[in-house]
CSV table of C-alpha atoms in Angstrom, one decimal:
chain,number,residue,atom,x,y,z
A,1,MET,CA,37.0,-17.0,-12.3
A,2,GLN,CA,40.5,-14.7,-11.9
A,3,GLU,CA,41.9,-15.3,-15.3
A,4,LEU,CA,37.8,-14.3,-16.7
A,5,LEU,CA,38.4,-11.8,-14.3
A,6,GLN,CA,41.8,-10.2,-16.0
A,7,ASN,CA,40.3,-11.0,-18.8
A,8,LEU,CA,37.2,-8.9,-18.2
A,9,GLN,CA,37.8,-5.0,-18.5
A,10,VAL,CA,40.0,-6.0,-22.0
A,11,MET,CA,37.1,-7.6,-22.9
A,12,ALA,CA,34.5,-5.0,-21.2
A,13,LYS,CA,36.1,-2.6,-23.0
A,14,ASP,CA,36.8,-3.7,-26.7
A,15,LYS,CA,32.5,-4.3,-26.6
A,16,HIS,CA,31.7,-0.6,-25.3
A,17,LYS,CA,31.5,1.1,-28.7
A,18,GLU,CA,29.4,-2.8,-29.9
A,19,ASN,CA,27.0,-2.1,-26.8
A,20,LYS,CA,26.6,1.5,-26.6
A,21,LEU,CA,25.4,1.5,-29.9
A,22,PHE,CA,23.0,-1.7,-29.5
A,23,PHE,CA,21.6,0.3,-25.8
A,24,ALA,CA,21.5,3.8,-28.0
A,25,LYS,CA,19.0,1.2,-30.2
A,26,LEU,CA,17.4,-0.6,-27.2
A,27,LYS,CA,16.4,2.1,-25.0
A,28,LYS,CA,14.6,4.0,-28.5
A,29,LYS,CA,12.5,0.8,-29.6
A,30,PRO,CA,12.8,-1.9,-26.2
A,31,PRO,CA,11.0,-4.7,-27.5
A,32,LYS,CA,7.7,-5.3,-25.0
A,33,ASN,CA,8.6,-8.6,-24.0
A,34,LEU,CA,12.0,-7.5,-23.0
A,35,ASP,CA,11.7,-6.9,-18.8
A,36,TYR,CA,10.1,-11.1,-19.2
A,37,VAL,CA,14.0,-11.0,-21.6
A,38,MET,CA,16.3,-9.9,-19.3
A,39,GLN,CA,14.9,-11.4,-16.1
A,40,LYS,CA,15.1,-15.6,-18.0
A,41,LEU,CA,19.0,-14.1,-19.0
A,42,HIS,CA,19.5,-13.3,-15.5
A,43,THR,CA,17.9,-15.9,-13.9
A,44,SER,CA,20.0,-19.0,-16.5
A,45,GLU,CA,23.2,-16.8,-15.5
A,46,PHE,CA,22.9,-16.4,-12.1
A,47,GLU,CA,22.4,-20.0,-12.4
A,48,LYS,CA,25.7,-21.2,-12.9
A,49,THR,CA,27.1,-18.5,-11.8
A,50,ASP,CA,28.5,-18.4,-7.6
A,51,CYS,CA,29.5,-14.3,-6.6
A,52,LEU,CA,31.4,-15.8,-3.5
A,53,THR,CA,34.4,-17.3,-6.5
A,54,CYS,CA,34.0,-13.9,-8.0
A,55,ALA,CA,33.6,-10.2,-5.9
A,56,ASN,CA,34.7,-8.7,-8.2
A,57,CYS,CA,32.1,-5.7,-6.8
A,58,CYS,CA,33.3,-6.0,-3.7
A,59,LYS,CA,36.2,-5.5,-4.4
A,60,THR,CA,36.9,-3.0,-6.5
A,61,THR,CA,33.6,-0.5,-7.2
A,62,GLY,CA,31.3,0.9,-3.4
A,63,PRO,CA,28.1,1.6,-3.5
A,64,LEU,CA,25.6,4.3,-3.0
A,65,PHE,CA,24.2,4.6,0.6
A,66,THR,CA,20.7,5.3,1.2
A,67,ASP,CA,19.4,7.3,3.8
A,68,LYS,CA,17.0,3.7,4.2
A,69,ASP,CA,20.6,1.3,3.8
A,70,ILE,CA,22.1,3.5,6.8
A,71,GLU,CA,19.1,3.4,9.4
A,72,ARG,CA,19.7,-0.8,8.5
A,73,ILE,CA,22.4,-0.9,8.3
A,74,SER,CA,23.3,1.5,11.8
A,75,LYS,CA,21.0,-0.3,13.5
A,76,TYR,CA,22.3,-3.8,12.7
A,77,PHE,CA,25.5,-2.6,14.6
A,78,LYS,CA,24.1,-0.8,17.7
A,79,MET,CA,25.1,2.3,16.0
A,80,LYS,CA,23.6,5.7,15.4
A,81,PRO,CA,23.8,7.1,11.9
A,82,SER,CA,26.0,9.2,12.5
A,83,VAL,CA,28.4,7.2,14.1
A,84,PHE,CA,28.4,4.7,11.2
A,85,ILE,CA,28.8,7.7,8.7
A,86,GLU,CA,31.5,8.5,10.6
A,87,ASN,CA,33.1,5.1,10.9
A,88,TYR,CA,32.3,4.2,7.3
A,89,LEU,CA,31.4,6.9,5.0
A,90,HIS,CA,32.1,10.1,3.0
A,91,LEU,CA,29.8,12.1,0.9
A,92,ASP,CA,31.1,12.4,-2.8
A,93,GLU,CA,31.5,14.9,-5.5
A,94,GLU,CA,27.6,14.0,-6.2
A,95,ASN,CA,26.3,14.3,-3.1
A,96,ASP,CA,25.9,10.2,-2.3
A,97,TYR,CA,26.9,8.6,0.6
A,98,VAL,CA,29.5,5.8,-0.7
A,99,LEU,CA,32.1,3.9,0.9
A,100,GLN,CA,35.3,5.5,2.3
A,101,SER,CA,37.1,2.9,0.2
A,102,VAL,CA,37.3,-0.1,-1.3
A,103,PRO,CA,37.6,-2.9,-1.0
A,104,CYS,CA,34.6,-2.8,1.0
A,105,THR,CA,34.7,-2.5,5.3
A,106,PHE,CA,32.5,-5.8,4.6
A,107,LEU,CA,34.0,-8.3,2.7
A,108,GLY,CA,35.8,-10.5,3.7
A,109,ALA,CA,39.1,-13.0,3.1
A,110,ASP,CA,36.6,-15.5,2.3
A,111,ASN,CA,34.1,-12.9,-0.7
A,112,TYR,CA,31.6,-13.5,2.2
A,113,CYS,CA,29.5,-10.4,3.4
A,114,SER,CA,29.6,-9.8,6.9
A,115,ILE,CA,26.3,-6.9,6.3
A,116,TYR,CA,24.7,-8.8,4.1
A,117,GLU,CA,20.9,-9.9,6.2
A,118,VAL,CA,21.3,-5.6,5.9
A,119,ARG,CA,23.0,-4.8,3.4
A,120,PRO,CA,22.3,-1.8,1.0
A,121,LYS,CA,20.2,-1.6,-1.9
A,122,ALA,CA,22.2,-2.0,-5.0
A,123,CYS,CA,24.7,-4.5,-3.7
A,124,ARG,CA,21.4,-6.6,-3.8
A,125,GLU,CA,20.0,-5.6,-7.0
A,126,PHE,CA,24.4,-5.5,-8.7
A,127,PRO,CA,24.0,-5.8,-11.5
A,128,HIS,CA,21.5,-4.7,-12.1
A,129,THR,CA,20.5,-6.5,-15.0
A,130,ASP,CA,17.0,-8.4,-14.1
A,131,ARG,CA,14.9,-4.5,-13.7
A,132,LYS,CA,11.8,-3.4,-14.8
A,133,LYS,CA,12.8,-1.1,-17.4
A,134,PHE,CA,16.3,-2.0,-17.9
A,135,GLN,CA,16.5,0.0,-21.1
A,136,GLN,CA,16.6,3.0,-18.5
A,137,ILE,CA,20.1,1.6,-17.0
A,138,GLU,CA,22.1,1.8,-20.0
A,139,HIS,CA,24.6,4.0,-18.2
A,140,LEU,CA,25.7,1.8,-15.1
A,141,THR,CA,25.1,-1.2,-17.1
A,142,LEU,CA,27.9,-0.7,-19.1
A,143,LYS,CA,29.9,0.0,-16.2
A,144,ASN,CA,29.1,-3.3,-15.0
A,145,VAL,CA,29.3,-5.3,-17.5
A,146,ALA,CA,33.3,-4.1,-16.5
A,147,ILE,CA,33.2,-5.2,-13.2
A,148,CYS,CA,31.2,-8.2,-13.2
A,149,PRO,CA,31.7,-11.3,-15.4
A,150,ALA,CA,27.6,-12.4,-15.6
A,151,ALA,CA,26.3,-8.8,-16.6
A,152,TYR,CA,29.3,-9.1,-19.3
A,153,ASN,CA,27.8,-12.4,-20.2
A,154,ILE,CA,24.2,-12.1,-19.9
A,155,VAL,CA,24.6,-8.5,-22.2
A,156,GLU,CA,26.3,-10.5,-25.1
A,157,GLU,CA,23.6,-13.2,-24.8
A,158,MET,CA,20.7,-10.0,-25.1
A,159,LYS,CA,23.0,-8.9,-28.1
A,160,LYS,CA,22.2,-12.7,-29.5
A,161,ARG,CA,18.3,-12.5,-28.7
A,162,ILE,CA,16.9,-8.8,-29.3
A,163,LEU,CA,17.1,-6.3,-31.9
């Protein structure tokens, strides 16, 4: 896994132009069965991918925290949302709450998440490859293939099966 992670950004960069063109075509004319295909690819990839051996998403990026996330997590910690925000989050340039720093504060040395049961929606859904109307998040997917080996593999397989 370490070797793959070391090469992932280079591999994603090499495929960036190709992927961008692919997603532009996909957005113009998505196949009717796209959601079904993506669900199958996602399920198949995550049957053989163990996120605990990687956790690159938690080590290199931070999720957006919605108001619901903040309420749920602060309740879990038995603290007021304002205290949770003060201790862990800040507003980014787009006025979204994000972690004050990465790697994620809640990531353990064993790659386990200490707030897994109440983790943010963005974490629960990452890498978003099984999302409905997948063609609408191409900008996010282009970023995620450089972060997540599973997302990279899913997109590579997707290009073989679609268009």
